[in-house]
Each structure stands twice: as structure tokens, then as C-alpha cells.
Amino acid sequence: MLNHPSPPSLQWLLLCTLFWACGCNKAAYSPGEGRNVWQQPKMDTIETQSFLHDTFPLEFLWGAGTSAFQTEGAWDQEGKGRSIWDHFINSSASDSLVTEAASVVSDSYTRWEEDVKALELLGVRSYSFSLSWPRLFSDGNARSQPNRAAVEHYTRVIKKLQEKNIEPIVTLHHWDLPQVLQEQYGGWKNDTLVGMFQEYAAFCFHTFGSQVRYWITMHNPYLVAVQGYGTGVHAPGETGGLSVSLIVAHNLIRAHAKAWHTYNSHFRPTQKGKISIVLGSHWVEPQKGRATAANVDFCQQSIEAVLGWFANPIFGDGDYPVSLRTKHGALLPTFTPEEKLWVQKTADFFALSFGPNNFRLGRNLIQFGQSVTPDLRRILSWIKLEYGDPRVLVAEAGWFSEASIGTEDTVAIYLMKSFINQVLQAIKFDGVQVFGYVAWSLVDGFEWNYGYTVRRGLFYIDFTEPNRTRTPKTSALYYQRLVADNGFLKDEASGEVNGRFPCDFHWGISESTLQVHFYPFSPQFTDPHLYSWNLTGDRLLHPIPGVKLHTRPAQCTDYLTIHAHLRLFASTGASHYCFALNWSLILPHGDLSNINTEALRYYRCVLTELKKMNLEAVVILYYPTHRAPNLGLPGQLHASGGWLNHSTVEAFQEYAALCYQQLGPWVQYWITINEPNRLVDVYSNGREKHQAAHNLLLAHAKAWRLYESEHFHQQKALVSLALHADWAEPANPFLDSHIAAVQRFLLFELGRFLDPLLGTRHKGKNSKGGYSEEMQTYLEERAQVMGLPGTPLPSFNESEKEELRGALSFVALNHFTTRLVSPYLQTQGNSQQKQPPDHGCLTLSDPTWPSSSLKQAIVPQGLRKLLNWVNQRYGGALPIIVTASGIDDQAPVEDKLRQHYLRSYMQEALKAHQVDGVNLQGFYMWKLQDRHVSQFGLFTSTQHLSKAKDSVAVYRKIISHGGFPVDNTTQT
């Protein structure tokens, strides 16, 4: 039966897509040094991950490819004979629709001019396609009369390509062996086919060669040998096992060599073309951090078992790799000494296939913790080192998309982006002589054992539609842009700028809830007893009866942890310290019935010590924990419903009043609630999320109004709430639905909280108060589609709207990264999963973005775009402060990733302020100190000892200079 197994996971590929910066020495080297690729450690640093913005060589051969059987159709028309794939499908397909569609497929035999127009739309300079052996010779015998219709067809195609300045890359044999040769001789098991292929090749060279500069003898013979004759997954469907696969491979290599010698001797002098064979491969990495000699050997053997099996005789020493000869022994056919010389060097360039078919098989060849990864750059480097720096054509590269994707193949864009950038890095960094790239495939076609369940085309074809219209997918539009740019142009806005931030700019560091140590370091002022030591020889202290000393309350200087902690902070050069109070610690019962005065005294000590050091405090009243048991709330409040209960709003106002009264004289900036937009994520359904957000907004507004009416006149502090503010980009920039999804994502993430507060204050938006009309309309429409009884969004009454209006003194944003956003599409696969997010968006990450160990993407320009979005939506009257920004870095001291993050994000902040005119007044790094393992902290802490990481010096320098001045001098 013809099976349709699921293709390799696209998600797996995205997660696995990695980049490698080679430390390859471009000095002289000898062939056979491929194993050196693994012996040079693959480091996940910012340098190795960085996406390369550069262009390809001017004469780079951009192309697209197809094969005859997958796209031509017309399987029994105009004298075409049956191929082994025609027979295989007709005899094994259980689905009559598959058989019928396979007889027409993309109908490229008839609609070839539409294929040429598709190539013109892409702007490519080459087209790789295959000739159909059974179409040219129905009996497979090139000594017989050729099919004149087929000759004329291919002549027309080649001529039209030449007219359009598109280079034909012609493959003689792409798996569709004439069925008659299979029946009469047993196919490639019989060495008779070596001579017959040579005669067929000679005919093609003679007939078409004057117009063809690039020839491919056959495509990926590994899959023919293994899948066709070993496992039976491909045509002709034989299950002869390893021994038969070895014989078939031997005959394929000899057939290729014979064709090459025929061209070299009889046609090259006049036609001056080049000829090669397309060889497929996977890539494998040793277990992380385990690149031992033994593990490297295993990796080398894995590649030799696939690519080296065919490449070593042709590009190497004329024989099979030693590892294969050792492993297979007498089963492996042998080359005579004369044959070795005859097979060796029978290719004018190296043609590589790097796609899903080889990866699927490659997974069966790994052991000892190795992993198969889609690292095109690494395999290109291996080819260079192993086979003496040949010129390389990437003759097939691309991946599967699900058939249901249609034209909106978003994932394919990022896989293409990854692969092509890896090729560019191989050229620029590793010196690999890649001269062309063939995107596979031009149009959707029949995908072998996967049938029509997956697609690989740049152009979509509806196989139920008679006209087989070629519709460009979004990946075609992306490839078109790449070809037009000849690579990846650098964004002009990405360059560095010089300048300084204002003198009163906040240079800050943020922390979560401050750890409280109640008891002073020394008991000498709190214990009233007088002691004698060793009075009885027991070497102990004994209180002297009847003697009482005067004591005094503990003083701030007794808390040595405070002084040490703040001294650590001051050493960074930062001016503002942002930390959170512990609500449940200050008010254990959630009301004023039990006030923890010791906790308040400790916080007061922290604040007064900061003032003595001429440092400013930014204090967060409520820092949600986002986890059980109480989400950072006092237990009784959480038990009574937490933020789903309006009583928590009143309790928060009471708590805020206490903090303003007790701590306000030493605080210039208050943040009521940290990241309420992340807190609502813990609630299980949309109605609860909206109710919690509603009450959080009201709690903030009441706390803000309270401060304005009762404390601002005397204390003069500013009050805000801090939002988690990742930037968003459309996952597919060619789709309006993705662009709309980005705006909807930002509306729910930021606008849900900022619109009711600022909507009427700037630019006259949302003049009615409350939530924006955009948000209300979307939720109403969504409720109708889902069959829900009305919108889940609560409404504010008029007094609440008035209380909310303008209740913000500055905009506080916690920004860490940028996300890709796409619409959430309800499918059969996810319909049973949890309810989709309220904004109806999926968030993804671009695999070409450098990222941290926790998979946080580094996208500096996202900060600038975010600041501009906020500035444009709400006006520039209110200052904006980035109250938290940072990245995890596992390095204990040399935290290069964080240094890069700090410099690049501060650069974008300066551009937003200086170039765009954003009223940016502060930037806070997250966070001061690690507690257990190296992550976000600027300082490590091991065995109660703190040590500055290298990023501290970078931050201190930026602070002392006030930014990035031209003269690199300290700011006065």
C-alpha cells in the first residue's frame, strides 16, 4: 500500500534551527578533514547566533527546481511510456483520487509556460528540472527511435528559458526509471543499466547540450538505493534490504561516472558545460559538550553512511569510506584499482540536496546522544574540508508544509530564511565556494510516499481544479524579495548613533520583592542581660543575676544586609533602585487589623539609607507571584476570590494608603501593580481574565486618586502601574491578517490597561472613557462567532470612568523581547485544547533571532518600535520609563550575551529619544543579583559572596558617559 506518513515536525525544525560561527582557519588544509567541523566547539554565543546581513556574490545563481514525475502529469500522453512510479502508484495506491491526481499532478507538461512565468515572477536566474526518461524513450532504450513530441517539448522549454535569461539546470534521471527496464532487467540491481544510462545520457547531451551549461546525471541516488530497493517505501517498492541497496548504489555510481566520461570526452570540448550528481545528506551533532574523539567518529560515520557513500568515490579517493568497508565487509561491492581512478573526480562541482527526505532517514543513523539538526552551514563546511574545497551548488533546499496551509505558508518563510542565511554565512565566514541555490520546489507536486498530504511548492496548486492555476505563496513573495536584494540587506535604522540622554535620566536597576531580614545583626542593644564567661570552667556565658542593662530599639545601621546590598547597587553607578514591597507580609490578614510594623520599619530603613547615599527609590506596592498559593495576595483576600472580588480593590486602596503614609516621604516614584497584564494569564477563562483586569485597573485608579488627593501636595511623587510590554511583529508580513493580529495583540497587552487611563488625555482617542471601541467590537464579534451570550468584557460606570481618566503620572514598561504574532486559527487539531487567548493570536519566535538559554530572543529594534507605538497612540506629554529590561546569561562572570543586550537595547533607547523624539526618561536593568544560578543578575552570589559580572562595567561606562557620546567622555 502507498502510505502517507506524517512529515518531520515543522515545529521540531524551528526549534532546532541553529547557527554556527566557524573558527575555521582559511589556511591550507587537506581533503579528508571533515571531522574538524565537530572538533571546533559550537558555542551558542551572540557572535555565533547573529543573523548575517550581507549580500551574495554578484553572479550568484538563484533558482527554483522541479522534477518530471512530480509535476509533468500527462503520464500516458503523446507516446510516454510508464515509469516505475506510474506502476508503483497505480498498483499500490488505495485512494483512487491519488491515482487520478498523480496522472495530472501540476500539469507542467501542458502548462510549462505558466511555470516559466512563475520563474519570471521570482526573478531567479536558473531553473532546475528533470527530463523524463520514459517520455523520451518509452522502452528505455536510447538506441531506439526517440519520442519526437517529448524532444520538441523539452526543446521548447529550454529555448524559452534561454529567451528569458534563465539558466537551465537539467537532470537526466530523477527517480522515474522506465518500467520496462525494471521488468526486463530488475532495474538498478542489474549492471546492464549502467550502459543503457550512458546511451540515454549521450542522446540528451547530443540533443539538448548546445543550450545547456549545467547537467545533473541523477538526483539523490541514496534514496533510490535505500528507499526504492531496500525498504520499498519508494518505487519500485522492492524490499531487498541492505545487500540489494549496496548493489544498486554501486551501479548508480558507475552509471554516473560513465555518463560523465561520455560528456567529458565527446561533448565538453564543443558545449563547454559542467556536469555533476546531486547527493543528499542530513547533519548530525554530538551530544552537547561531548565532542570527544569517539563521539566525533560517530558523527563522521553517520555522514559517511549517507553522503560519503556516494561522495567519497566521486569526490574523494575513488572508493567507499573506510567506515562503510569495515561495517559491511563482503556485502559491499568493490571497485577495481582501474575503476577507482575511473570513478574518481567525475563531477565538475558538488551538488547538494538538503531536505526533509534525508533528515527522516538520518534519524535512524544516530546513536550515543547525537542529534540530527538542519544546519546547512555545517554540512557545507564539512564538504569543503572533506573534499578539497569544491564549488558547490545547493541543488535542493526546502521543507514540507501541511497541505491545509494553502498559500499562507508562514513557517516555510522562516525555514527558507534560515537555510539561505546559513549558506551566506558559509560563503562569508567559512569560505565555502557556493555558487547557487535552488529553492525546492517551484510548484506544488506529488511528494512521493507522502502523496498530496504535504506541499513543497513556492506556488500553490489546487489539484482538484482543472486549470491547475499557479498561485504564489507567501514564501514565493519572500524568495522574490531575497532574490531582488541578492541577500539580506541591512536595515539603515540598525546603525549606531551618538548622543547622550538627559542629565535627569533614570539609570536604574529593578528587583522583585525585596527580601526582609527582620532581626538586627547584633543583639547587643536588645538583650538586657550582663554575662560572665567560663565561670565554672564550662566555657559558656552565664547571665549575672539581678543585673539589667538599658536597651534601645534596633537602628537601621544594625541591619548590615541593607548596607551591603545597597553598596552593591551603588557600585553599578545606577541612580534609581526599583524594588517591591510584600503586601502579604505587611498586612498578613489583608486589612489593618494586623500591621507588621517590623516589616515597615525594615523598608523604611532601606529607603532612608538610599536617601543618605543620594539614590532614588522606585517602590512597587504589589508584585504578583503568578503562582500558587496566593498570587502574592494576603491569604484571606485570595481565599475570598482575589482579583475576581471587588472587595480586593478596596483592600488594595487601604494597603496603599498605609504605605503612602509610612514610607511616602522617602519615595519619589510609586508603581501600584507590576505587570497586571501577565497576572490575568493565570485565570482559566476569558470572562475571569477580563474581570480580574477590570478590578486591577480600578485598584490602581483608586490608589492613584488617593495619592493625588492626600499625599501629592506634600510628597510630590509620581504614581504609575508597570506593564509587561513585549513588541510584536507579524509572523507573515505578506498577510493582512497577521498585520491586524499584531495591532490586536498590542491592544490587549497594553491598550486594555492604558486606554481607560489615557484614552481621553491625548489625541482625543476613546473620548467616551473605558475600554477602546476596537477592543469592545472585536470581543463582541468573537462572542457571536463562538456562540457565547454576549461579550465577556465588563463595563465601567460613569464614576469609574472618571476615576480612571488620567490616573497615570508616567508610562512604565517592562520590555524584554519581541514576538512574532499570527492569528489563532481554530483547527480540528487544536479545537479540543484550552480556550484560545482573548486576543485571538499565537505568539512565535523567529529561529534566526539570537536567543538566550531560556529562549528569550534578542531583538533590540523592538524596543524602539514599542516606544514609538506608545508615543504615537498616547501622545508624548507623559514621560515613559522602561522599568525592567534584561536577559538571562548562564556565564558566571563573562556574560557576553548580556553585554551585547545592554549595549544594543540602550542604543535603541537612545534612537527613540534622540531621533524619534520619544519622551523617554529612564531605563532599568533587570536585575541586581542572582540567588542560586546565573541568570538575569548583574552580580553572582555564591556562598554569601557577591561578584560583579562583566556587564556591570559596561553599564557603569554607559551611565558615566550618559549614553554614547561622540567624544566618549564622562557626562558632567
Coordinates of C-alpha atoms in Angstrom, one line a residue, residues 442-841:
L442 CA 8.8 25.8 -7.9
V443 CA 5.2 24.5 -7.8
D444 CA 3.3 22.0 -5.6
G445 CA 3.5 18.5 -6.9
F446 CA 3.3 14.8 -6.0
E447 CA 5.5 14.3 -2.9
W448 CA 6.5 10.7 -3.4
N449 CA 5.5 8.5 -0.5
Y450 CA 3.8 11.5 1.2
G451 CA 1.4 11.9 -1.8
Y452 CA -0.6 15.1 -1.6
T453 CA -0.6 15.3 2.2
V454 CA 2.3 17.8 2.2
R455 CA 3.4 20.6 -0.1
R456 CA 6.8 22.0 -1.1
G457 CA 6.0 24.4 -3.8
L458 CA 6.6 28.2 -3.9
F459 CA 3.4 28.3 -5.9
Y460 CA 0.2 26.7 -4.7
I461 CA -1.8 24.4 -6.9
D462 CA -5.3 23.2 -6.2
F463 CA -5.2 19.6 -7.6
T464 CA -9.0 19.4 -7.8
E465 CA -9.1 22.4 -10.1
P466 CA -8.8 21.6 -13.8
N467 CA -6.7 24.7 -14.7
R468 CA -4.0 24.0 -12.1
T469 CA -3.6 27.7 -11.6
R470 CA -0.2 28.7 -10.1
T471 CA -0.8 31.0 -7.1
P472 CA 2.2 32.4 -5.4
K473 CA 2.5 31.5 -1.7
T474 CA 3.9 34.0 0.8
S475 CA 7.2 32.1 0.7
A476 CA 7.4 32.9 -3.0
L477 CA 7.0 36.6 -2.2
Y478 CA 9.7 36.3 0.4
Y479 CA 12.0 34.5 -2.0
Q480 CA 11.3 37.1 -4.7
R481 CA 12.4 39.8 -2.3
L482 CA 15.6 37.9 -1.3
V483 CA 16.5 37.4 -5.0
A484 CA 15.9 41.0 -5.8
D485 CA 18.1 42.1 -2.9
N486 CA 20.6 39.4 -3.7
G487 CA 20.6 38.5 0.0
F488 CA 19.8 40.2 3.3
L489 CA 20.1 44.0 3.2
K490 CA 21.0 45.7 6.4
D491 CA 18.3 48.0 7.9
E492 CA 19.5 51.5 7.7
A493 CA 18.0 52.2 11.1
S494 CA 20.2 49.5 12.6
G495 CA 23.4 51.6 12.7
E496 CA 24.6 53.1 15.9
V497 CA 24.0 56.7 16.9
N498 CA 26.0 59.0 19.1
G499 CA 24.5 61.2 21.8
R500 CA 23.6 61.5 25.5
F501 CA 20.4 61.0 27.5
P502 CA 19.2 63.9 29.6
C503 CA 21.0 64.7 32.8
D504 CA 18.0 63.7 34.9
F505 CA 17.6 60.3 33.1
H506 CA 16.9 57.4 35.4
W507 CA 19.7 54.9 35.3
G508 CA 18.1 52.1 37.2
I509 CA 18.1 48.5 38.4
S510 CA 14.9 46.6 39.1
E511 CA 14.3 43.8 41.6
S512 CA 11.2 41.8 42.6
T513 CA 10.0 41.7 46.2
L514 CA 12.8 42.8 48.5
Q515 CA 14.0 40.1 50.9
V516 CA 13.3 41.3 54.5
H517 CA 15.6 40.3 57.3
F518 CA 13.8 41.4 60.5
Y519 CA 16.4 40.9 63.1
P520 CA 19.4 43.2 63.5
F521 CA 22.9 41.6 63.1
S522 CA 24.0 42.2 66.7
P523 CA 21.9 41.6 69.8
Q524 CA 23.9 44.0 72.0
F525 CA 21.3 46.7 72.2
T526 CA 18.2 44.4 72.5
D527 CA 19.4 41.9 75.2
P528 CA 19.2 43.5 78.8
H529 CA 21.4 40.8 80.5
L530 CA 25.0 41.1 81.6
Y531 CA 27.1 37.9 81.2
S532 CA 30.1 36.2 82.7
W533 CA 32.1 33.7 80.7
N534 CA 33.6 30.4 81.8
L535 CA 32.7 31.0 85.4
T536 CA 32.6 27.3 86.2
G537 CA 35.1 26.2 83.6
D538 CA 32.4 25.1 81.2
R539 CA 33.4 27.8 78.6
L540 CA 29.8 29.2 78.4
L541 CA 28.2 32.5 79.0
H542 CA 26.0 32.8 82.1
P543 CA 23.7 35.8 82.9
I544 CA 24.6 37.6 86.2
P545 CA 21.5 37.6 88.4
G546 CA 20.0 40.9 89.4
V547 CA 21.8 43.0 86.7
K548 CA 19.7 44.6 84.0
L549 CA 21.1 46.9 81.3
H550 CA 19.3 49.6 79.4
T551 CA 18.4 48.7 75.8
R552 CA 17.3 50.6 72.7
P553 CA 15.3 49.7 69.6
A554 CA 17.2 48.4 66.7
Q555 CA 18.5 51.1 64.3
C556 CA 19.0 51.0 60.6
T557 CA 22.7 50.7 60.9
D558 CA 22.2 47.4 62.7
Y559 CA 20.9 45.8 59.5
L560 CA 24.2 45.0 57.9
T561 CA 22.4 43.3 55.0
I562 CA 20.8 46.6 53.9
H563 CA 24.1 48.4 53.8
A564 CA 25.9 45.6 51.9
H565 CA 23.0 45.3 49.5
L566 CA 22.8 49.0 48.7
R567 CA 26.6 49.3 48.4
L568 CA 26.4 46.6 45.8
F569 CA 23.7 48.5 44.0
A570 CA 25.7 51.8 44.2
S571 CA 28.8 50.2 42.7
T572 CA 27.0 49.9 39.4
G573 CA 26.7 53.7 39.1
A574 CA 22.9 53.5 38.8
S575 CA 20.8 56.3 40.3
H576 CA 17.4 54.6 40.8
Y577 CA 16.6 51.4 42.6
C578 CA 13.3 49.7 41.9
F579 CA 12.0 47.1 44.4
A580 CA 8.7 45.7 45.6
L581 CA 7.1 45.6 48.9
N582 CA 5.5 42.4 50.2
W583 CA 1.7 43.0 50.7
S584 CA 1.0 39.8 52.5
L585 CA 4.0 40.4 54.8
I586 CA 2.9 44.0 55.7
L587 CA -0.8 43.1 56.1
P588 CA -1.0 39.3 56.8
H589 CA -4.8 39.4 57.1
G590 CA -5.2 41.8 54.2
D591 CA -6.6 44.6 56.4
L592 CA -5.4 47.0 59.1
S593 CA -6.3 44.6 61.9
N594 CA -2.8 43.2 61.9
I595 CA 0.0 45.5 60.7
N596 CA 3.5 44.2 60.6
T597 CA 5.4 47.2 61.9
E598 CA 8.7 45.4 61.8
A599 CA 8.4 44.9 58.1
L600 CA 7.5 48.6 57.6
R601 CA 10.5 49.6 59.8
Y602 CA 12.8 47.4 57.6
Y603 CA 11.5 49.0 54.4
R604 CA 11.9 52.5 56.0
C605 CA 15.5 51.7 56.8
V606 CA 16.1 50.7 53.2
L607 CA 14.6 54.0 51.9
T608 CA 16.4 56.2 54.4
E609 CA 19.7 54.5 53.6
L610 CA 19.1 55.1 49.9
K611 CA 18.5 58.8 50.6
K612 CA 21.7 59.0 52.6
M613 CA 23.5 57.6 49.5
N614 CA 21.8 60.2 47.3
L615 CA 19.9 57.4 45.4
E616 CA 16.3 57.4 44.5
A617 CA 13.7 54.6 45.2
V618 CA 11.0 53.4 42.9
V619 CA 8.7 51.3 45.0
I620 CA 6.2 48.7 43.8
L621 CA 3.2 48.1 46.0
Y622 CA 2.1 44.8 44.6
Y623 CA 4.3 42.4 42.8
P624 CA 2.2 39.3 41.8
T625 CA 3.9 36.0 42.1
H626 CA 1.9 34.5 39.2
R627 CA 1.7 31.2 41.1
A628 CA 0.0 29.4 43.9
P629 CA -0.9 29.6 46.6
N630 CA -1.9 33.2 46.8
L631 CA -0.5 35.1 43.7
G632 CA 1.3 37.5 46.2
L633 CA -2.0 38.4 47.9
P634 CA -2.7 38.1 51.6
G635 CA -4.2 34.7 52.2
Q636 CA -7.6 35.8 53.3
L637 CA -8.0 38.1 50.2
H638 CA -7.1 35.3 47.9
A639 CA -9.4 32.9 49.7
S640 CA -12.3 35.3 49.1
G641 CA -11.9 35.4 45.4
G642 CA -8.8 37.6 45.0
W643 CA -9.0 39.9 42.0
L644 CA -12.3 38.4 40.9
N645 CA -13.9 40.0 44.0
H646 CA -14.3 43.8 44.1
S647 CA -13.5 43.8 47.8
T648 CA -9.8 43.2 46.9
V649 CA -10.0 46.6 45.2
E650 CA -10.9 48.3 48.4
A651 CA -8.4 46.3 50.4
F652 CA -5.6 47.4 48.0
Q653 CA -6.6 51.1 48.4
E654 CA -6.3 50.6 52.2
Y655 CA -2.9 49.0 51.8
A656 CA -1.7 51.7 49.5
A657 CA -2.8 54.4 52.0
L658 CA -0.8 52.8 54.7
C659 CA 2.3 52.6 52.5
Y660 CA 2.0 56.2 51.4
Q661 CA 1.7 57.3 54.9
Q662 CA 4.5 55.2 56.4
L663 CA 7.0 55.3 53.5
G664 CA 6.0 58.2 51.3
P665 CA 8.4 60.8 52.5
W666 CA 11.3 58.8 51.0
V667 CA 9.7 57.7 47.7
Q668 CA 9.6 59.7 44.5
Y669 CA 8.1 57.1 42.2
W670 CA 5.4 54.6 43.1
I671 CA 4.2 51.7 40.9
T672 CA 0.9 50.4 42.2
I673 CA 0.9 47.0 40.4
N674 CA 3.6 45.2 38.5
E675 CA 2.5 43.6 35.2
P676 CA -1.2 43.2 35.7
N677 CA -1.4 42.1 32.1
R678 CA 0.7 39.0 33.0
L679 CA -1.2 38.3 36.2
V680 CA -4.5 37.9 34.3
D681 CA -3.0 35.0 32.4
V682 CA -3.3 32.7 35.4
Y683 CA -7.1 32.8 35.2
S684 CA -8.6 29.9 33.3
N685 CA -11.2 31.5 31.1
G686 CA -11.8 34.7 29.2
R687 CA -14.6 36.1 31.5
E688 CA -12.3 35.7 34.6
K689 CA -9.4 37.3 32.8
H690 CA -11.4 40.3 31.9
Q691 CA -12.9 40.6 35.4
A692 CA -9.5 40.4 37.0
A693 CA -8.1 43.0 34.6
H694 CA -11.1 45.2 35.3
N695 CA -10.6 45.1 39.1
L696 CA -6.8 45.6 38.8
L697 CA -7.4 48.7 36.8
L698 CA -9.9 50.0 39.4
A699 CA -7.5 49.2 42.2
H700 CA -4.7 51.2 40.5
A701 CA -7.0 54.1 39.8
K702 CA -8.2 54.3 43.5
A703 CA -4.6 54.1 44.7
W704 CA -3.6 56.9 42.3
R705 CA -6.5 59.1 43.2
L706 CA -5.8 58.6 46.9
Y707 CA -2.2 59.7 46.4
E708 CA -3.2 62.7 44.3
S709 CA -5.7 63.9 46.9
E710 CA -4.0 63.2 50.1
H711 CA -0.2 63.0 49.6
F712 CA 1.0 64.6 46.4
H713 CA 0.8 68.2 47.7
Q714 CA 3.4 67.3 50.4
Q715 CA 5.4 64.3 48.9
K716 CA 5.4 65.2 45.2
A717 CA 5.9 61.6 44.0
L718 CA 4.7 60.2 40.7
V719 CA 2.5 57.1 40.5
S720 CA 2.0 54.6 37.7
L721 CA 1.5 50.9 37.0
A722 CA 4.0 48.8 35.1
L723 CA 3.0 46.7 32.1
H724 CA 4.8 43.8 30.6
A725 CA 5.5 45.2 27.1
D726 CA 6.9 42.9 24.5
W727 CA 6.9 44.2 21.0
A728 CA 5.2 42.2 18.3
E729 CA 5.9 41.8 14.6
P730 CA 3.6 40.0 12.0
A731 CA 4.8 36.4 11.7
N732 CA 3.9 36.7 8.0
P733 CA 4.4 40.3 6.8
F734 CA 2.8 39.5 3.5
L735 CA -0.6 38.8 5.1
D736 CA -3.0 41.5 6.2
S737 CA -4.5 39.1 8.8
H738 CA -1.1 38.9 10.5
I739 CA -0.6 42.6 10.4
A740 CA -4.1 43.1 12.0
A741 CA -3.2 40.4 14.6
V742 CA -0.2 42.5 15.7
Q743 CA -2.3 45.5 16.4
R744 CA -4.9 43.4 18.2
F745 CA -2.1 41.8 20.3
L746 CA -0.8 45.2 21.4
L747 CA -4.3 46.4 22.0
F748 CA -5.0 43.6 24.5
E749 CA -1.5 43.6 26.0
L750 CA -1.1 47.4 26.5
G751 CA -4.3 49.2 25.3
R752 CA -6.5 47.2 27.7
F753 CA -4.9 49.0 30.6
L754 CA -3.6 52.2 29.1
D755 CA -6.7 53.2 27.0
P756 CA -9.0 53.6 30.0
L757 CA -6.3 55.7 31.7
L758 CA -5.0 57.8 28.8
G759 CA -7.6 57.5 26.1
T760 CA -9.1 61.0 26.5
R761 CA -5.9 62.6 27.7
H762 CA -4.0 62.5 24.4
K763 CA -5.1 62.9 20.8
G764 CA -8.8 62.7 21.7
K765 CA -9.0 58.9 21.4
N766 CA -11.6 57.0 23.3
S767 CA -13.4 60.1 24.4
K768 CA -16.2 58.1 26.0
G769 CA -13.8 56.6 28.5
G770 CA -13.3 53.0 29.4
Y771 CA -12.1 50.3 27.0
S772 CA -11.4 51.2 23.4
E773 CA -14.1 50.7 20.8
E774 CA -11.7 48.5 18.9
M775 CA -11.4 46.0 21.8
Q776 CA -15.2 46.0 22.5
T777 CA -16.1 45.5 18.9
Y778 CA -13.6 42.6 18.5
L779 CA -14.9 40.8 21.6
E780 CA -18.5 41.2 20.6
E781 CA -17.8 39.8 17.1
R782 CA -15.8 37.0 18.6
A783 CA -18.6 36.1 21.1
Q784 CA -21.1 35.9 18.2
V785 CA -18.8 33.6 16.2
M786 CA -18.2 31.3 19.3
G787 CA -21.9 31.3 20.2
L788 CA -21.4 33.0 23.5
P789 CA -24.1 35.0 25.2
G790 CA -22.6 38.5 24.9
T791 CA -19.1 39.9 25.4
P792 CA -17.1 38.8 28.4
L793 CA -15.8 42.4 28.8
P794 CA -17.2 44.2 31.9
S795 CA -18.1 47.8 31.6
F796 CA -17.2 50.8 33.8
N797 CA -19.9 53.1 35.2
E798 CA -19.6 56.8 34.7
S799 CA -18.0 57.4 38.0
E800 CA -15.4 54.7 37.4
K801 CA -14.6 56.1 34.0
E802 CA -14.0 59.4 35.6
E803 CA -11.8 57.9 38.3
L804 CA -9.7 56.1 35.7
R805 CA -9.4 59.0 33.3
G806 CA -5.8 60.4 33.6
A807 CA -4.9 58.3 36.6
L808 CA -1.3 57.9 35.4
S809 CA 1.7 60.1 36.1
F810 CA 4.2 58.3 33.7
V811 CA 4.1 55.2 31.5
A812 CA 6.1 52.3 33.0
L813 CA 7.0 49.5 30.6
N814 CA 8.8 46.2 31.3
H815 CA 10.4 45.2 27.9
F816 CA 12.4 42.1 27.3
T817 CA 11.9 40.8 23.8
T818 CA 9.9 40.8 20.6
R819 CA 7.5 38.2 19.5
L820 CA 6.1 37.1 16.1
V821 CA 2.3 37.1 16.1
S822 CA -0.2 35.3 13.9
P823 CA -4.0 34.8 14.0
Y824 CA -5.1 31.8 16.1
L825 CA -6.8 29.5 13.6
Q826 CA -9.3 27.1 15.1
T827 CA -8.5 23.7 13.6
Q828 CA -9.5 20.1 14.2
G829 CA -6.2 19.6 15.9
N830 CA -6.5 22.3 18.5
S831 CA -10.3 22.6 18.9
Q832 CA -10.2 20.3 21.9
Q833 CA -7.4 22.2 23.6
K834 CA -7.7 25.1 26.0
Q835 CA -9.6 28.1 25.0
P836 CA -7.6 30.4 22.7
P837 CA -6.3 33.7 24.1
D838 CA -8.7 36.7 24.2
H839 CA -6.7 38.5 21.5
G840 CA -7.0 35.5 19.2
C841 CA -3.3 35.5 18.5

